[in-house]
């Protein structure tokens, strides 16, 4: 892929960062693999030919490479020249590790809580005012961190993280779970095998996610399994983060009101997060994961995208996370690294 196909891409920035770190092409590849492996990402081949092609602009790095580069060089995508910054997005990583207390400092937990609070604020769309749903959920996330370190409220919370395919909702859910210790429940991981077998038994395509057969006969049970698993956790006081599209659910204010009422009756808080992303980035993520269930979307991309509303959040969403061009997930990676440096 040529540079002209990626507006704002400056491949030479990668070489500049590699040389500033004193790395050869081979050493950069090894460090890149280590960075990916250490953060649970798909480990890239990262041989010296690939690194060279990225630095020369012959091949635009895929999402797993870009995340690994950001972790390796402790920099953002705009800083590494992958793209221009979004409006209001800093080109510099504002989490300065050297300014935070040393791990043995008694204030380390407070410093970590501040990093988490700042990261949550940055990825959320719009201002977070005191007492708003965004501020309340942010406080719960920080509270969960403190609870894992000896304090915090025991009241459980149910968090729904929704978004279109490839929006980054699963990665953002993992990030929240890493910080809070809340149970992470992914719809596909829980139900995919059963869904595929049920579709086959009904005479359908196991990878169907768009026909009436799936939408009417299978999808309701898929989401019911997800919600029942969440209730099993909440009943024993374990907060849960659910990752699923939740497109129909979060658009249905009556459905969400019933959920809020059920949670209130059981002494459980509830919050909804919508992960917003641009179509080009979503397609890139979908192509990278290579899931059979996405085949129809990719084969009928224009038709599929025409049915998406990427500019508007569902009316029930308490927080909208801006993951256009992967910006929120990149910040999440840096926040994880910052917390490791503070507390390790």
Short mmCIF file of C-alpha atoms in Angstrom, two decimals:
data_model
loop_
_atom_site.label_atom_id
_atom_site.label_comp_id
_atom_site.label_asym_id
_atom_site.label_seq_id
_atom_site.Cartn_x
_atom_site.Cartn_y
_atom_site.Cartn_z
CA UNK A 1 0.00 0.00 0.00
CA UNK A 2 1.46 3.34 -1.05
CA UNK A 3 1.75 6.37 1.15
CA UNK A 4 -0.58 8.35 -1.10
CA UNK A 5 -3.39 6.02 -0.03
CA UNK A 6 -2.97 7.04 3.60
CA UNK A 7 -3.33 10.81 4.00
CA UNK A 8 -0.97 12.15 6.63
CA UNK A 9 1.17 8.99 6.82
CA UNK A 10 4.84 9.86 7.37
CA UNK A 11 6.77 6.57 7.29
CA UNK A 12 10.12 8.17 8.10
CA UNK A 13 8.94 8.83 11.66
CA UNK A 14 9.29 5.12 12.45
CA UNK A 15 12.93 5.11 11.37
CA UNK A 16 13.58 8.25 13.41
CA UNK A 17 12.15 6.62 16.55
CA UNK A 18 14.03 3.37 15.95
CA UNK A 19 17.32 5.19 15.53
CA UNK A 20 16.62 7.39 18.56
CA UNK A 21 16.29 4.17 20.59
CA UNK A 22 19.55 2.85 19.14
CA UNK A 23 17.91 -0.20 17.55
CA UNK A 24 18.88 -2.05 14.40
CA UNK A 25 16.11 -3.39 12.17
CA UNK A 26 16.60 -6.87 13.63
CA UNK A 27 16.61 -5.57 17.22
CA UNK A 28 13.48 -3.48 16.57
CA UNK A 29 11.71 -6.59 15.30
CA UNK A 30 12.65 -8.56 18.42
CA UNK A 31 11.55 -5.73 20.73
CA UNK A 32 8.32 -5.35 18.76
CA UNK A 33 7.49 -9.02 19.27
CA UNK A 34 8.26 -8.72 22.97
CA UNK A 35 6.04 -5.64 23.31
CA UNK A 36 3.13 -7.41 21.62
CA UNK A 37 3.56 -10.62 23.61
CA UNK A 38 3.88 -8.76 26.91
CA UNK A 39 0.53 -7.05 26.38
CA UNK A 40 -1.42 -10.04 25.11
CA UNK A 41 -1.59 -8.81 21.51
CA UNK A 42 -1.29 -10.88 18.36
CA UNK A 43 2.48 -11.28 17.98
CA UNK A 44 3.63 -10.00 14.58
CA UNK A 45 6.37 -11.68 12.55
CA UNK A 46 8.27 -8.37 12.62
CA UNK A 47 11.27 -9.51 10.59
CA UNK A 48 13.70 -6.87 9.38
CA UNK A 49 12.19 -6.83 5.86
CA UNK A 50 8.78 -5.96 7.30
CA UNK A 51 10.18 -3.26 9.57
CA UNK A 52 12.08 -1.82 6.59
CA UNK A 53 8.95 -1.83 4.38
CA UNK A 54 7.05 0.08 7.07
CA UNK A 55 9.81 2.67 7.44
CA UNK A 56 10.11 3.12 3.67
CA UNK A 57 6.36 3.50 3.12
CA UNK A 58 5.97 0.38 0.99
CA UNK A 59 3.49 -1.26 3.39
CA UNK A 60 1.17 0.49 5.83
CA UNK A 61 1.36 -1.30 9.22
CA UNK A 62 -1.77 -3.20 10.24
CA UNK A 63 -3.54 -2.54 13.55
CA UNK A 64 -1.52 -5.11 15.52
CA UNK A 65 1.74 -3.63 14.26
CA UNK A 66 0.65 -0.07 15.03
CA UNK A 67 -0.32 -0.98 18.60
CA UNK A 68 2.98 -2.78 19.12
CA UNK A 69 4.96 0.16 17.71
CA UNK A 70 3.15 2.55 20.06
CA UNK A 71 3.99 0.33 23.02
CA UNK A 72 7.61 -0.16 21.96
CA UNK A 73 8.36 3.52 21.39
CA UNK A 74 5.98 4.83 24.11
CA UNK A 75 4.32 7.12 21.57
CA UNK A 76 0.95 7.77 19.98
CA UNK A 77 -0.06 6.95 16.40
CA UNK A 78 0.14 10.62 15.32
CA UNK A 79 3.57 10.94 16.92
CA UNK A 80 4.79 7.89 15.00
CA UNK A 81 3.46 9.36 11.75
CA UNK A 82 0.73 6.80 11.10
CA UNK A 83 -1.95 9.48 10.77
CA UNK A 84 -2.78 13.08 11.61
CA UNK A 85 -4.19 13.69 15.10
CA UNK A 86 -7.94 13.86 15.59
CA UNK A 87 -9.39 17.24 16.62
CA UNK A 88 -8.40 17.80 20.23
CA UNK A 89 -6.11 14.75 20.28
CA UNK A 90 -2.65 15.40 21.59
CA UNK A 91 0.20 14.16 19.42
CA UNK A 92 2.24 13.60 22.57
CA UNK A 93 1.50 11.01 25.22
CA UNK A 94 0.51 13.17 28.18
CA UNK A 95 1.08 10.41 30.73
CA UNK A 96 4.62 11.22 31.80
CA UNK A 97 5.93 8.25 33.73
CA UNK A 98 8.88 10.13 35.19
CA UNK A 99 6.54 12.59 36.90
CA UNK A 100 4.67 9.90 38.83
CA UNK A 101 5.67 8.58 42.27
CA UNK A 102 8.03 5.65 42.55
CA UNK A 103 6.35 2.25 43.14
CA UNK A 104 7.32 2.25 46.84
CA UNK A 105 5.73 5.68 47.39
CA UNK A 106 2.58 5.48 49.57
CA UNK A 107 0.87 7.79 47.06
CA UNK A 108 1.30 5.28 44.20
CA UNK A 109 -2.32 4.14 44.35
CA UNK A 110 -3.51 7.74 44.11
CA UNK A 111 -1.23 8.33 41.15
CA UNK A 112 -2.57 5.21 39.45
CA UNK A 113 -6.15 6.32 40.10
CA UNK A 114 -5.35 9.69 38.52
CA UNK A 115 -3.92 8.01 35.41
CA UNK A 116 -7.08 5.92 35.07
CA UNK A 117 -9.33 8.94 35.55
CA UNK A 118 -7.44 10.97 32.95
CA UNK A 119 -7.52 8.13 30.42
CA UNK A 120 -11.27 7.64 30.86
CA UNK A 121 -11.86 11.37 30.44
CA UNK A 122 -9.77 11.56 27.25
CA UNK A 123 -11.55 8.73 25.42
CA UNK A 124 -15.04 9.97 26.33
CA UNK A 125 -16.87 12.24 23.90
CA UNK A 126 -17.91 15.59 25.40
CA UNK A 127 -17.17 17.23 28.72
CA UNK A 128 -17.57 15.20 31.91
CA UNK A 129 -19.35 17.35 34.44
CA UNK A 130 -19.72 16.54 38.12
CA UNK A 131 -22.70 14.28 38.76
CA UNK A 132 -23.16 13.34 35.07
CA UNK A 133 -23.50 9.68 34.03
CA UNK A 134 -20.01 9.89 32.51
CA UNK A 135 -18.54 11.16 35.78
CA UNK A 136 -20.39 8.57 37.84
CA UNK A 137 -19.13 5.68 35.69
CA UNK A 138 -15.61 7.11 35.71
CA UNK A 139 -15.79 7.27 39.51
CA UNK A 140 -16.90 3.63 39.65
CA UNK A 141 -13.94 2.57 37.50
CA UNK A 142 -11.52 4.42 39.76
CA UNK A 143 -13.35 3.09 42.82
CA UNK A 144 -12.87 -0.45 41.50
CA UNK A 145 -9.15 0.17 41.28
CA UNK A 146 -9.10 1.37 44.88
CA UNK A 147 -11.25 -1.56 45.98
CA UNK A 148 -8.66 -3.98 44.62
CA UNK A 149 -6.12 -2.17 46.79
CA UNK A 150 -8.03 -2.19 50.06
CA UNK A 151 -11.02 0.13 49.78
CA UNK A 152 -14.01 1.10 47.67
CA UNK A 153 -17.70 0.35 47.48
CA UNK A 154 -18.85 -3.29 47.40
CA UNK A 155 -21.96 -2.46 45.35
CA UNK A 156 -21.71 -4.35 42.02
CA UNK A 157 -22.21 -2.74 38.62
CA UNK A 158 -23.33 -4.07 35.24
CA UNK A 159 -21.57 -2.37 32.30
CA UNK A 160 -22.77 -2.90 28.74
CA UNK A 161 -20.14 -2.07 26.10
CA UNK A 162 -21.74 -1.86 22.66
CA UNK A 163 -20.69 -0.87 19.17
CA UNK A 164 -20.63 -2.03 15.59
CA UNK A 165 -18.43 -4.90 14.43
CA UNK A 166 -14.77 -3.89 14.47
CA UNK A 167 -15.38 -0.75 16.54
CA UNK A 168 -12.98 -1.84 19.30
CA UNK A 169 -15.58 -2.66 21.96
CA UNK A 170 -13.95 -5.95 22.93
CA UNK A 171 -10.53 -4.37 23.43
CA UNK A 172 -12.03 -1.49 25.41
CA UNK A 173 -13.94 -3.99 27.56
CA UNK A 174 -10.71 -5.86 28.26
CA UNK A 175 -9.09 -2.58 29.25
CA UNK A 176 -11.86 -1.85 31.76
CA UNK A 177 -11.63 -5.38 33.12
CA UNK A 178 -7.84 -5.12 33.48
CA UNK A 179 -8.22 -2.00 35.59
CA UNK A 180 -11.26 -2.90 37.67
CA UNK A 181 -11.06 -6.68 38.05
CA UNK A 182 -14.72 -6.89 36.98
CA UNK A 183 -15.74 -10.04 35.11
CA UNK A 184 -15.29 -9.67 31.33
CA UNK A 185 -18.01 -11.49 29.38
CA UNK A 186 -17.74 -11.48 25.59
CA UNK A 187 -20.83 -12.56 23.68
CA UNK A 188 -18.96 -14.40 20.95
CA UNK A 189 -16.73 -16.30 23.34
CA UNK A 190 -19.73 -17.41 25.39
CA UNK A 191 -22.16 -18.29 22.65
CA UNK A 192 -20.47 -18.70 19.25
CA UNK A 193 -20.23 -22.51 19.29
CA UNK A 194 -23.85 -22.87 20.36
CA UNK A 195 -25.04 -20.26 17.85
CA UNK A 196 -23.25 -21.96 14.97
CA UNK A 197 -24.66 -25.38 15.89
CA UNK A 198 -28.17 -23.98 16.28
CA UNK A 199 -28.02 -22.29 12.87
CA UNK A 200 -26.93 -25.56 11.28
CA UNK A 201 -29.76 -27.44 12.99
CA UNK A 202 -32.21 -24.88 11.58
CA UNK A 203 -30.86 -25.41 8.05
CA UNK A 204 -28.90 -22.16 7.96
CA UNK A 205 -25.34 -20.96 7.51
CA UNK A 206 -23.35 -21.27 10.77
CA UNK A 207 -21.73 -17.90 10.04
CA UNK A 208 -24.99 -16.06 9.32
CA UNK A 209 -25.42 -12.88 11.33
CA UNK A 210 -27.73 -10.89 9.05
CA UNK A 211 -30.71 -12.95 7.85
CA UNK A 212 -34.11 -13.19 9.48
CA UNK A 213 -33.30 -16.73 10.58
CA UNK A 214 -30.49 -15.49 12.79
CA UNK A 215 -32.16 -12.26 13.87
CA UNK A 216 -35.49 -13.84 14.85
CA UNK A 217 -34.68 -17.43 15.82
CA UNK A 218 -31.15 -17.30 17.26
CA UNK A 219 -30.12 -13.81 18.33
CA UNK A 220 -32.64 -13.46 21.20
CA UNK A 221 -31.32 -16.65 22.85
CA UNK A 222 -27.71 -15.59 22.26
CA UNK A 223 -28.26 -12.36 24.18
CA UNK A 224 -30.29 -14.13 26.84
CA UNK A 225 -27.33 -16.45 27.53
CA UNK A 226 -25.06 -13.44 27.85
CA UNK A 227 -27.39 -11.63 30.25
CA UNK A 228 -28.03 -14.73 32.39
CA UNK A 229 -24.27 -15.23 32.76
CA UNK A 230 -24.01 -11.62 33.90
CA UNK A 231 -26.76 -12.13 36.51
CA UNK A 232 -24.94 -15.20 37.86
CA UNK A 233 -21.93 -12.96 38.54
CA UNK A 234 -23.95 -10.06 39.94
CA UNK A 235 -25.85 -12.32 42.35
CA UNK A 236 -22.60 -13.12 44.13
CA UNK A 237 -21.46 -9.49 44.15
CA UNK A 238 -19.15 -9.65 41.13
CA UNK A 239 -19.46 -6.70 38.75
CA UNK A 240 -19.63 -7.62 35.07
CA UNK A 241 -18.62 -6.02 31.77
CA UNK A 242 -20.58 -7.32 28.77
CA UNK A 243 -19.10 -6.92 25.29
CA UNK A 244 -21.62 -7.27 22.45
CA UNK A 245 -23.02 -5.02 19.70
CA UNK A 246 -26.18 -4.26 21.75
CA UNK A 247 -27.40 -2.25 18.76
CA UNK A 248 -31.10 -3.08 19.05
CA UNK A 249 -31.01 -3.14 22.85
CA UNK A 250 -29.42 0.27 23.39
CA UNK A 251 -31.74 1.86 20.84
CA UNK A 252 -34.75 0.51 22.75
CA UNK A 253 -35.34 2.87 25.68
CA UNK A 254 -38.08 0.65 27.11
CA UNK A 255 -35.74 -2.37 27.11
CA UNK A 256 -33.08 -0.35 28.89
CA UNK A 257 -35.58 1.04 31.40
CA UNK A 258 -36.59 -2.53 32.29
CA UNK A 259 -32.95 -3.42 32.77
CA UNK A 260 -32.41 -0.40 35.02
CA UNK A 261 -35.45 -1.31 37.10
CA UNK A 262 -34.30 -4.92 37.50
CA UNK A 263 -30.83 -3.77 38.52
CA UNK A 264 -32.22 -1.24 40.99
CA UNK A 265 -34.39 -3.93 42.58
CA UNK A 266 -31.33 -6.10 43.10
CA UNK A 267 -29.07 -3.33 44.38
CA UNK A 268 -26.97 -3.26 41.19
CA UNK A 269 -25.78 -0.20 39.29
CA UNK A 270 -25.94 -0.21 35.48
CA UNK A 271 -24.09 1.76 32.82
CA UNK A 272 -23.96 1.67 29.02
CA UNK A 273 -20.90 2.56 26.93
CA UNK A 274 -21.03 3.03 23.17
CA UNK A 275 -17.74 2.68 21.26
CA UNK A 276 -17.74 4.90 18.19
CA UNK A 277 -15.44 4.23 15.24
CA UNK A 278 -15.07 5.20 11.59
CA UNK A 279 -16.01 2.71 8.82
CA UNK A 280 -12.48 2.46 7.39
CA UNK A 281 -10.97 1.52 10.75
CA UNK A 282 -13.80 -0.94 11.44
CA UNK A 283 -13.15 -2.66 8.14
CA UNK A 284 -9.44 -2.84 8.91
CA UNK A 285 -10.16 -4.50 12.29
CA UNK A 286 -12.67 -6.91 10.73
CA UNK A 287 -10.25 -7.93 7.98
CA UNK A 288 -7.46 -8.41 10.51
CA UNK A 289 -9.41 -10.75 12.79
CA UNK A 290 -10.48 -12.88 9.82
CA UNK A 291 -13.63 -14.28 11.45
CA UNK A 292 -15.92 -16.33 9.24
CA UNK A 293 -18.97 -14.58 10.71
CA UNK A 294 -17.78 -11.34 9.08
CA UNK A 295 -17.67 -12.72 5.51
CA UNK A 296 -21.03 -11.27 4.51
CA UNK A 297 -20.11 -7.83 5.83
CA UNK A 298 -16.89 -7.72 3.84
CA UNK A 299 -18.48 -9.06 0.65
CA UNK A 300 -21.31 -6.51 0.91
CA UNK A 301 -19.42 -3.69 2.59
CA UNK A 302 -21.15 -0.72 0.95
CA UNK A 303 -24.58 -2.19 1.70
CA UNK A 304 -23.55 -2.98 5.26
CA UNK A 305 -22.05 0.45 5.99
CA UNK A 306 -25.10 2.20 4.53
CA UNK A 307 -27.15 0.73 7.37
CA UNK A 308 -24.85 2.04 10.12
CA UNK A 309 -25.22 5.29 12.02
CA UNK A 310 -21.61 5.99 12.96
CA UNK A 311 -22.22 9.60 14.01
CA UNK A 312 -24.96 9.11 16.60
CA UNK A 313 -24.86 7.22 19.87
CA UNK A 314 -27.89 5.23 21.10
CA UNK A 315 -30.18 7.27 23.38
CA UNK A 316 -29.44 5.06 26.39
CA UNK A 317 -25.64 5.32 26.24
CA UNK A 318 -24.17 7.00 29.32
CA UNK A 319 -20.69 7.31 27.81
CA UNK A 320 -19.49 7.45 24.20
CA UNK A 321 -15.89 6.38 23.65
CA UNK A 322 -14.21 7.91 20.60
CA UNK A 323 -12.21 5.13 18.95
CA UNK A 324 -11.94 6.68 15.51
CA UNK A 325 -8.66 5.61 13.91
CA UNK A 326 -8.06 3.39 16.96
CA UNK A 327 -7.32 6.38 19.19
CA UNK A 328 -9.05 5.08 22.35
CA UNK A 329 -7.45 1.62 22.16
CA UNK A 330 -4.03 3.21 21.66
CA UNK A 331 -4.56 5.31 24.79
CA UNK A 332 -5.75 2.22 26.67
CA UNK A 333 -2.49 0.44 25.79
CA UNK A 334 -0.45 3.37 27.07
CA UNK A 335 -2.49 3.56 30.27
CA UNK A 336 -1.86 -0.14 30.98
CA UNK A 337 1.85 0.46 30.50
CA UNK A 338 1.77 3.50 32.77
CA UNK A 339 0.08 1.52 35.55
CA UNK A 340 2.64 -1.26 35.27
CA UNK A 341 5.44 1.25 35.59
CA UNK A 342 3.84 2.87 38.65
CA UNK A 343 3.02 -0.27 40.59
CA UNK A 344 5.55 -2.89 39.52
#
